[in-house]
Short mmCIF file of C-alpha atoms in Angstrom, two decimals:
data_model
loop_
_atom_site.label_atom_id
_atom_site.label_comp_id
_atom_site.label_asym_id
_atom_site.label_seq_id
_atom_site.Cartn_x
_atom_site.Cartn_y
_atom_site.Cartn_z
CA MET A 1 27.64 40.06 56.98
CA GLU A 2 29.76 37.51 58.73
CA VAL A 3 28.72 33.92 58.19
CA TYR A 4 31.69 32.28 59.93
CA PRO A 5 33.53 32.91 63.19
CA LYS A 6 36.78 34.77 62.48
CA SER A 7 39.20 31.92 63.23
CA PHE A 8 37.08 29.57 61.10
CA GLU A 9 37.10 32.09 58.26
CA ASN A 10 40.91 32.36 58.46
CA LEU A 11 41.29 28.58 58.11
CA LEU A 12 38.83 28.56 55.20
CA GLU A 13 40.85 31.23 53.42
CA SER A 14 44.04 29.22 53.86
CA TYR A 15 42.49 26.03 52.54
CA LYS A 16 41.09 27.92 49.56
CA LYS A 17 44.68 28.78 48.52
CA LEU A 18 45.24 25.07 47.75
CA PRO A 19 44.65 23.82 44.20
CA GLY A 20 41.21 22.37 43.53
CA VAL A 21 39.75 23.61 46.82
CA GLY A 22 36.66 25.81 46.50
CA GLU A 23 34.29 27.29 49.07
CA LYS A 24 32.44 24.03 49.75
CA SER A 25 35.53 21.79 50.05
CA ALA A 26 37.26 24.39 52.23
CA GLU A 27 34.26 24.40 54.58
CA ARG A 28 34.30 20.59 54.70
CA MET A 29 38.03 20.54 55.36
CA ALA A 30 37.85 23.18 58.06
CA LEU A 31 35.06 21.31 59.87
CA ALA A 32 37.08 18.08 59.54
CA THR A 33 40.07 19.92 61.06
CA LEU A 34 37.97 20.68 64.17
CA ASP A 35 37.22 16.96 64.43
CA MET A 36 40.91 16.06 64.27
CA SER A 37 42.87 15.59 67.50
CA LEU A 38 44.87 18.58 68.70
CA GLU A 39 47.98 16.45 68.19
CA ASP A 40 47.21 15.93 64.52
CA VAL A 41 46.44 19.59 64.00
CA LEU A 42 49.74 20.59 65.66
CA LYS A 43 51.52 18.03 63.45
CA MET A 44 49.95 19.49 60.34
CA SER A 45 50.73 23.04 61.44
CA GLU A 46 54.39 22.12 61.96
CA ALA A 47 54.60 20.03 58.79
CA LEU A 48 53.53 23.06 56.76
CA VAL A 49 56.24 25.35 58.11
CA GLN A 50 58.89 22.64 58.13
CA ALA A 51 58.16 21.62 54.51
CA LYS A 52 58.24 25.22 53.37
CA LYS A 53 61.48 26.00 55.22
CA GLU A 54 63.42 22.79 54.64
CA LEU A 55 62.51 21.70 51.15
CA HIS A 56 64.59 23.01 48.25
CA SER A 57 66.08 21.85 44.96
CA CYS A 58 69.10 19.51 45.10
CA PRO A 59 72.13 21.55 43.85
CA ILE A 60 73.19 18.59 41.69
CA CYS A 61 70.04 17.33 40.02
CA GLY A 62 67.35 19.90 40.89
CA ASN A 63 65.09 17.33 42.57
CA LEU A 64 63.19 18.09 45.75
CA THR A 65 65.09 17.47 48.98
CA ASP A 66 65.29 18.47 52.63
CA GLN A 67 68.96 17.48 52.80
CA GLU A 68 72.03 19.26 51.44
CA ILE A 69 72.11 16.82 48.51
CA CYS A 70 69.09 14.67 47.59
CA SER A 71 68.97 11.05 48.68
CA ILE A 72 69.24 9.86 45.08
CA CYS A 73 72.37 11.85 44.19
CA ASP A 74 73.76 10.77 47.53
CA ASP A 75 73.13 7.04 46.86
CA SER A 76 76.29 5.22 45.70
CA ASN A 77 74.20 2.21 44.72
CA ARG A 78 72.63 4.11 41.85
CA ASN A 79 74.13 4.49 38.42
CA HIS A 80 75.36 8.08 38.23
CA ASN A 81 76.20 7.71 34.53
CA LEU A 82 72.55 7.19 33.69
CA ILE A 83 70.64 10.44 33.97
CA CYS A 84 66.87 10.63 33.53
CA VAL A 85 65.89 14.17 32.56
CA VAL A 86 62.40 15.15 33.77
CA GLU A 87 60.26 18.23 33.66
CA ASP A 88 59.37 18.50 37.34
CA TYR A 89 59.40 16.92 40.81
CA LYS A 90 56.18 15.09 40.08
CA SER A 91 57.76 13.20 37.18
CA ALA A 92 60.69 12.12 39.37
CA PHE A 93 58.23 11.00 42.12
CA ALA A 94 56.34 8.97 39.49
CA PHE A 95 59.49 7.08 38.40
CA GLU A 96 60.46 6.46 42.02
CA LYS A 97 57.04 5.03 42.73
CA VAL A 98 57.54 2.50 39.92
CA GLY A 99 60.93 1.82 41.45
CA ASN A 100 62.70 0.23 38.47
CA PHE A 101 64.96 3.08 37.49
CA LYS A 102 68.37 2.79 39.13
CA GLY A 103 70.04 5.81 37.60
CA VAL A 104 69.81 9.42 38.78
CA TYR A 105 67.61 12.36 37.73
CA HIS A 106 67.93 15.83 36.36
CA VAL A 107 64.88 17.96 37.06
CA LEU A 108 64.55 20.78 34.50
CA ASN A 109 61.84 22.56 36.44
CA GLY A 110 60.15 23.53 33.18
CA LEU A 111 60.33 22.99 29.46
CA ILE A 112 61.52 25.21 26.62
CA SER A 113 58.51 27.04 25.25
CA PRO A 114 59.00 29.72 22.58
CA MET A 115 55.27 30.48 22.83
CA MET A 116 55.51 31.19 26.56
CA ASN A 117 58.84 32.91 26.13
CA ILE A 118 60.69 30.26 28.15
CA GLY A 119 64.14 29.68 26.75
CA ALA A 120 66.94 27.21 27.52
CA ASP A 121 68.36 29.65 30.11
CA ASP A 122 65.11 29.75 32.02
CA ILE A 123 65.15 26.05 32.92
CA ASN A 124 67.70 23.97 34.86
CA LEU A 125 69.73 23.02 31.77
CA SER A 126 73.24 24.49 32.07
CA SER A 127 73.89 22.39 35.16
CA LEU A 128 72.99 19.27 33.12
CA ILE A 129 75.68 20.14 30.60
CA SER A 130 78.44 20.66 33.15
CA ARG A 131 77.24 17.57 34.96
CA VAL A 132 77.40 15.34 31.89
CA GLU A 133 80.82 16.68 30.85
CA LYS A 134 82.34 15.20 33.98
CA LEU A 135 81.04 11.68 33.25
CA GLU A 136 82.52 8.91 31.13
CA HIS A 137 80.15 7.37 28.52
CA PRO A 138 77.04 8.77 30.10
CA GLU A 139 73.53 7.98 29.00
CA ILE A 140 70.80 10.57 29.15
CA ILE A 141 67.18 9.42 29.14
CA LEU A 142 64.84 12.21 28.10
CA ALA A 143 61.60 11.56 29.93
CA LEU A 144 59.59 14.56 28.82
CA LYS A 145 55.97 14.62 27.80
CA SER A 146 54.96 14.38 24.17
CA SER A 147 53.85 17.97 23.74
CA ILE A 148 55.36 20.70 21.57
CA GLU A 149 57.33 21.96 24.57
CA GLY A 150 58.48 18.45 25.44
CA GLU A 151 59.60 17.71 21.88
CA THR A 152 61.32 21.09 21.57
CA THR A 153 63.27 20.51 24.77
CA THR A 154 64.14 16.93 23.71
CA LEU A 155 65.48 18.18 20.37
CA TYR A 156 67.40 20.98 22.03
CA ILE A 157 69.14 18.65 24.48
CA LYS A 158 69.84 16.13 21.70
CA LYS A 159 71.53 18.89 19.72
CA ILE A 160 73.71 19.99 22.67
CA PHE A 161 75.25 16.56 23.12
CA GLU A 162 75.23 15.50 19.46
CA LYS A 163 78.98 15.58 18.93
CA LYS A 164 79.92 14.32 22.35
CA ASP A 165 80.34 10.84 23.72
CA VAL A 166 76.83 10.73 25.13
CA VAL A 167 74.14 8.17 24.49
CA ILE A 168 70.77 9.87 24.42
CA SER A 169 67.49 8.05 24.55
CA ARG A 170 63.93 9.15 25.01
CA LEU A 171 60.97 7.35 26.51
CA ALA A 172 59.28 4.93 24.12
CA TYR A 173 56.22 6.04 22.27
CA GLY A 174 53.30 4.62 23.93
CA LEU A 175 52.76 7.80 25.94
CA PRO A 176 49.35 9.11 24.99
CA MET A 177 49.79 12.46 23.24
CA GLY A 178 49.53 15.39 25.66
CA ALA A 179 49.32 13.23 28.75
CA GLU A 180 51.02 14.36 31.93
CA ILE A 181 53.65 11.89 33.10
CA GLU A 182 52.41 12.02 36.68
CA TYR A 183 49.01 10.63 35.69
CA LEU A 184 50.30 7.69 33.66
CA ASP A 185 49.62 4.25 35.03
CA MET A 186 52.71 2.54 36.41
CA VAL A 187 52.83 -0.27 33.85
CA THR A 188 52.83 2.13 30.91
CA LEU A 189 55.46 4.24 32.57
CA ASP A 190 57.61 1.19 33.21
CA LYS A 191 57.23 -0.03 29.59
CA ALA A 192 58.14 3.36 28.29
CA LEU A 193 61.29 3.35 30.37
CA PHE A 194 62.24 -0.14 29.17
CA ASP A 195 61.44 0.57 25.48
CA ARG A 196 63.38 3.80 25.36
CA LYS A 197 64.84 4.53 21.92
CA ILE A 198 68.40 5.73 21.33
CA ILE A 199 68.23 8.85 19.23
CA SER A 200 71.92 9.79 19.17
CA GLU A 201 75.14 8.06 20.09
CA MET B 1 61.72 2.68 49.47
CA GLU B 2 61.32 6.39 50.08
CA VAL B 3 59.81 8.27 47.21
CA TYR B 4 59.50 11.62 48.99
CA PRO B 5 61.81 13.67 51.21
CA LYS B 6 60.76 13.26 54.87
CA SER B 7 59.35 16.73 55.42
CA PHE B 8 57.39 16.44 52.15
CA GLU B 9 56.02 13.07 53.24
CA ASN B 10 54.90 14.55 56.59
CA LEU B 11 52.95 17.29 54.82
CA LEU B 12 51.39 14.73 52.47
CA GLU B 13 50.25 12.62 55.43
CA SER B 14 48.63 15.63 57.05
CA TYR B 15 46.78 16.65 53.85
CA LYS B 16 45.58 13.06 53.40
CA LYS B 17 43.75 13.34 56.75
CA LEU B 18 41.40 15.88 55.15
CA PRO B 19 38.14 14.62 53.62
CA GLY B 20 38.26 13.93 49.88
CA VAL B 21 42.03 14.22 49.67
CA GLY B 22 43.83 11.17 48.26
CA GLU B 23 47.43 10.51 47.33
CA LYS B 24 47.37 12.56 44.09
CA SER B 25 45.57 15.57 45.53
CA ALA B 26 47.80 15.56 48.58
CA GLU B 27 50.89 15.60 46.36
CA ARG B 28 49.43 18.48 44.31
CA MET B 29 48.55 20.38 47.49
CA ALA B 30 51.98 19.83 49.04
CA LEU B 31 53.73 21.05 45.90
CA ALA B 32 51.40 24.07 45.80
CA THR B 33 52.34 24.76 49.45
CA LEU B 34 55.98 25.01 48.42
CA ASP B 35 54.97 27.58 45.81
CA MET B 36 53.11 29.65 48.39
CA SER B 37 54.87 32.55 50.11
CA LEU B 38 56.39 31.81 53.52
CA GLU B 39 53.97 34.39 54.91
CA ASP B 40 50.96 32.49 53.60
CA VAL B 41 52.32 29.18 54.89
CA LEU B 42 52.86 30.67 58.34
CA LYS B 43 49.34 32.12 58.23
CA MET B 44 47.91 28.72 57.39
CA SER B 45 49.98 27.03 60.07
CA GLU B 46 48.70 29.47 62.68
CA ALA B 47 45.14 29.38 61.38
CA LEU B 48 45.05 25.63 61.96
CA VAL B 49 46.12 25.78 65.57
CA GLN B 50 44.05 28.86 66.32
CA ALA B 51 40.90 27.35 64.80
CA LYS B 52 41.37 24.11 66.68
CA LYS B 53 42.06 25.88 69.99
CA GLU B 54 39.53 28.74 69.83
CA LEU B 55 36.48 27.28 68.11
CA HIS B 56 33.84 25.58 70.23
CA SER B 57 30.07 25.26 70.48
CA CYS B 58 28.12 28.25 71.75
CA PRO B 59 26.78 27.31 75.23
CA ILE B 60 23.36 28.75 74.31
CA CYS B 61 22.65 27.50 70.79
CA GLY B 62 25.43 24.99 70.04
CA ASN B 63 26.61 26.88 66.94
CA LEU B 64 30.28 27.28 66.13
CA THR B 65 32.01 30.27 67.74
CA ASP B 66 35.39 31.56 68.84
CA GLN B 67 33.76 33.89 71.38
CA GLU B 68 32.21 33.07 74.75
CA ILE B 69 28.73 33.33 73.18
CA CYS B 70 28.22 33.18 69.40
CA SER B 71 27.68 36.41 67.47
CA ILE B 72 24.10 35.44 66.65
CA CYS B 73 23.02 34.74 70.26
CA ASP B 74 24.85 37.93 71.19
CA ASP B 75 22.95 40.04 68.60
CA SER B 76 20.10 42.02 70.15
CA ASN B 77 18.78 42.89 66.68
CA ARG B 78 17.81 39.28 66.06
CA ASN B 79 14.51 37.74 67.13
CA HIS B 80 15.36 35.47 70.04
CA ASN B 81 11.82 34.08 70.13
CA LEU B 82 12.28 32.50 66.70
CA ILE B 83 14.53 29.47 66.87
CA CYS B 84 15.63 27.59 63.77
CA VAL B 85 16.66 24.04 64.78
CA VAL B 86 19.34 22.58 62.50
CA GLU B 87 21.34 19.37 62.40
CA ASP B 88 24.85 20.86 62.17
CA TYR B 89 27.09 23.93 61.73
CA LYS B 90 26.89 23.62 57.96
CA SER B 91 23.12 24.06 57.97
CA ALA B 92 23.42 27.20 60.08
CA PHE B 93 26.14 28.53 57.72
CA ALA B 94 23.84 27.84 54.74
CA PHE B 95 20.99 29.91 56.22
CA GLU B 96 23.39 32.73 57.16
CA LYS B 97 24.70 32.80 53.58
CA VAL B 98 21.13 33.33 52.33
CA GLY B 99 20.90 36.04 54.99
CA ASN B 100 17.08 36.33 55.24
CA PHE B 101 16.58 34.59 58.58
CA LYS B 102 16.52 37.05 61.44
CA GLY B 103 15.90 34.64 64.30
CA VAL B 104 18.43 32.52 66.19
CA TYR B 105 19.57 28.91 65.82
CA HIS B 106 19.74 25.73 67.79
CA VAL B 107 22.34 23.31 66.49
CA LEU B 108 21.52 19.71 67.47
CA ASN B 109 24.90 18.36 66.38
CA GLY B 110 23.27 15.19 65.14
CA LEU B 111 19.86 13.57 64.59
CA ILE B 112 18.02 10.89 66.49
CA SER B 113 18.75 7.55 64.82
CA PRO B 114 17.49 4.32 66.41
CA MET B 115 19.41 2.39 63.74
CA MET B 116 22.70 4.02 64.72
CA ASN B 117 21.79 3.88 68.37
CA ILE B 118 21.68 7.68 68.70
CA GLY B 119 18.98 8.75 71.13
CA ALA B 120 17.58 12.11 72.19
CA ASP B 121 20.15 12.35 74.97
CA ASP B 122 23.04 12.01 72.52
CA ILE B 123 22.22 15.22 70.66
CA ASN B 124 22.00 18.83 71.85
CA LEU B 125 18.28 18.66 72.70
CA SER B 126 17.84 19.18 76.45
CA SER B 127 19.27 22.70 76.19
CA LEU B 128 16.62 23.49 73.53
CA ILE B 129 13.86 22.53 75.99
CA SER B 130 15.19 24.68 78.84
CA ARG B 131 15.85 27.49 76.37
CA VAL B 132 12.32 27.48 74.98
CA GLU B 133 10.74 27.33 78.43
CA LYS B 134 12.17 30.74 79.24
CA LEU B 135 10.58 32.40 76.18
CA GLU B 136 7.13 33.89 75.63
CA HIS B 137 5.23 32.65 72.57
CA PRO B 138 8.28 31.20 70.89
CA GLU B 139 8.30 29.74 67.36
CA ILE B 140 10.51 26.81 66.49
CA ILE B 141 11.34 26.14 62.87
CA LEU B 142 12.52 22.58 62.33
CA ALA B 143 15.00 22.74 59.44
CA LEU B 144 16.08 19.13 59.33
CA LYS B 145 16.62 16.98 56.27
CA SER B 146 13.86 14.74 54.97
CA SER B 147 15.48 11.45 55.88
CA ILE B 148 14.28 8.86 58.38
CA GLU B 149 16.52 10.43 61.02
CA GLY B 150 15.33 13.94 60.16
CA GLU B 151 11.67 12.94 60.33
CA THR B 152 12.18 11.02 63.58
CA THR B 153 13.87 14.01 65.19
CA THR B 154 11.19 16.38 63.87
CA LEU B 155 8.42 14.17 65.33
CA TYR B 156 10.26 13.84 68.64
CA ILE B 157 10.67 17.62 69.06
CA LYS B 158 7.05 18.21 67.94
CA LYS B 159 5.92 15.80 70.66
CA ILE B 160 8.00 17.52 73.42
CA PHE B 161 6.39 20.90 72.85
CA GLU B 162 2.93 19.66 71.91
CA LYS B 163 1.14 20.82 75.00
CA LYS B 164 3.10 24.02 75.45
CA ASP B 165 2.60 27.48 74.06
CA VAL B 166 5.04 26.96 71.22
CA VAL B 167 4.45 27.35 67.50
CA ILE B 168 6.35 24.69 65.57
CA SER B 169 6.86 24.76 61.84
CA ARG B 170 9.03 22.77 59.49
CA LEU B 171 10.68 23.72 56.18
CA ALA B 172 8.43 23.33 53.16
CA TYR B 173 8.96 20.21 51.11
CA GLY B 174 8.66 20.67 47.37
CA LEU B 175 10.31 21.29 44.04
CA PRO B 176 13.85 22.70 44.18
CA MET B 177 13.95 25.91 42.12
CA GLY B 178 14.61 25.18 38.47
CA ALA B 179 14.06 21.46 38.78
CA GLU B 180 12.46 19.56 35.92
CA ILE B 181 9.33 17.84 37.17
CA GLU B 182 10.02 14.72 35.05
CA TYR B 183 13.34 14.14 36.84
CA LEU B 184 12.10 14.63 40.41
CA ASP B 185 11.97 11.56 42.61
CA MET B 186 8.44 10.34 43.34
CA VAL B 187 8.55 11.07 47.08
CA THR B 188 9.42 14.73 46.55
CA LEU B 189 6.76 15.08 43.85
CA ASP B 190 4.18 13.54 46.14
CA LYS B 191 5.18 15.86 49.03
CA ALA B 192 5.06 18.88 46.71
CA LEU B 193 1.52 17.90 45.69
CA PHE B 194 0.48 17.39 49.34
CA ASP B 195 2.05 20.68 50.48
CA ARG B 196 0.60 22.66 47.56
CA LYS B 197 -0.09 26.30 48.22
CA ILE B 198 -3.33 27.93 47.22
CA ILE B 199 -2.49 31.03 45.20
CA SER B 200 -6.05 32.09 44.34
CA GLU B 201 -9.47 31.19 45.61
#
């Protein structure tokens, strides 16, 4: 039995592919779409395809970009000797929203997890090593969450650079255990950045 | 300061136009979009435009359709003398999901509301009158919510057909299935008592 007209059903099915969108929300969103202006719907339709086609990882830092190199790596006003290592795009977005960090990023796109069979080669780590080797007196800030995977990855990176001329710090404790960086309030995130502790130099 | 790449920002802005989608959900949805296959993104992009362009109100009943006449009005197996009057598309969808109603609908696309300055001419009512006049012994089921606006609209429609050969009923008021009597609001409990059904006499 068909409850919805076909083209309504198709839109519902698309919305239901988005995270946190169930049957009821999809129906509400689809009806709201019909109330939007044709211009806005066309904009959204184009934004989807454009985002999917143009966005990719920056070849230097792994952050999200629609340019050849991301706007942060391309910014000569930022400190390229200060690299903030984050798990994912969302963490980098969160720091940029606070706006106090003037270094650059390295997005790992994952964390080492022996339990999930994710090793150092499965995340964006080797490019960090070659990147750091080219710098003079670099500092690496490890901004990973305080979970087993986060700690494991922190320890692993610390070990890699242990005997090299690299200052390594991690975010200050003050992160609630197990919290996702993206959901932290901005003040806490800012404090954690400021209170970072050097763990090897 | 730009936190997001431009084409990511555009997608965010579009998602934020949807009901119940704030900054955080929009970010999550946009990132999920990047993880979708290009095929699915293209499908969604097309579904948006197609839905917006093809969907409109059925000229007979006012329900949502992408055909000239909606599939329910076009269905000769349904009882066209039994018209269920609903406020909006969502109400019609809800009845169709239950699947037991074999009549047809009339979607008012609103309710009379003196407070909001919405009169009988502002909703899809005149077409109901001309529609009913062509039928023999029709029954109208008023399936409107039990708010001031719903009651006002119910009374108004009742009045219109009062002296004509039309049976008019309204949905039963009463306990929702599974509800605890102690937690019911007093108005509902009072209505349920008033509308009680004799099960043996």
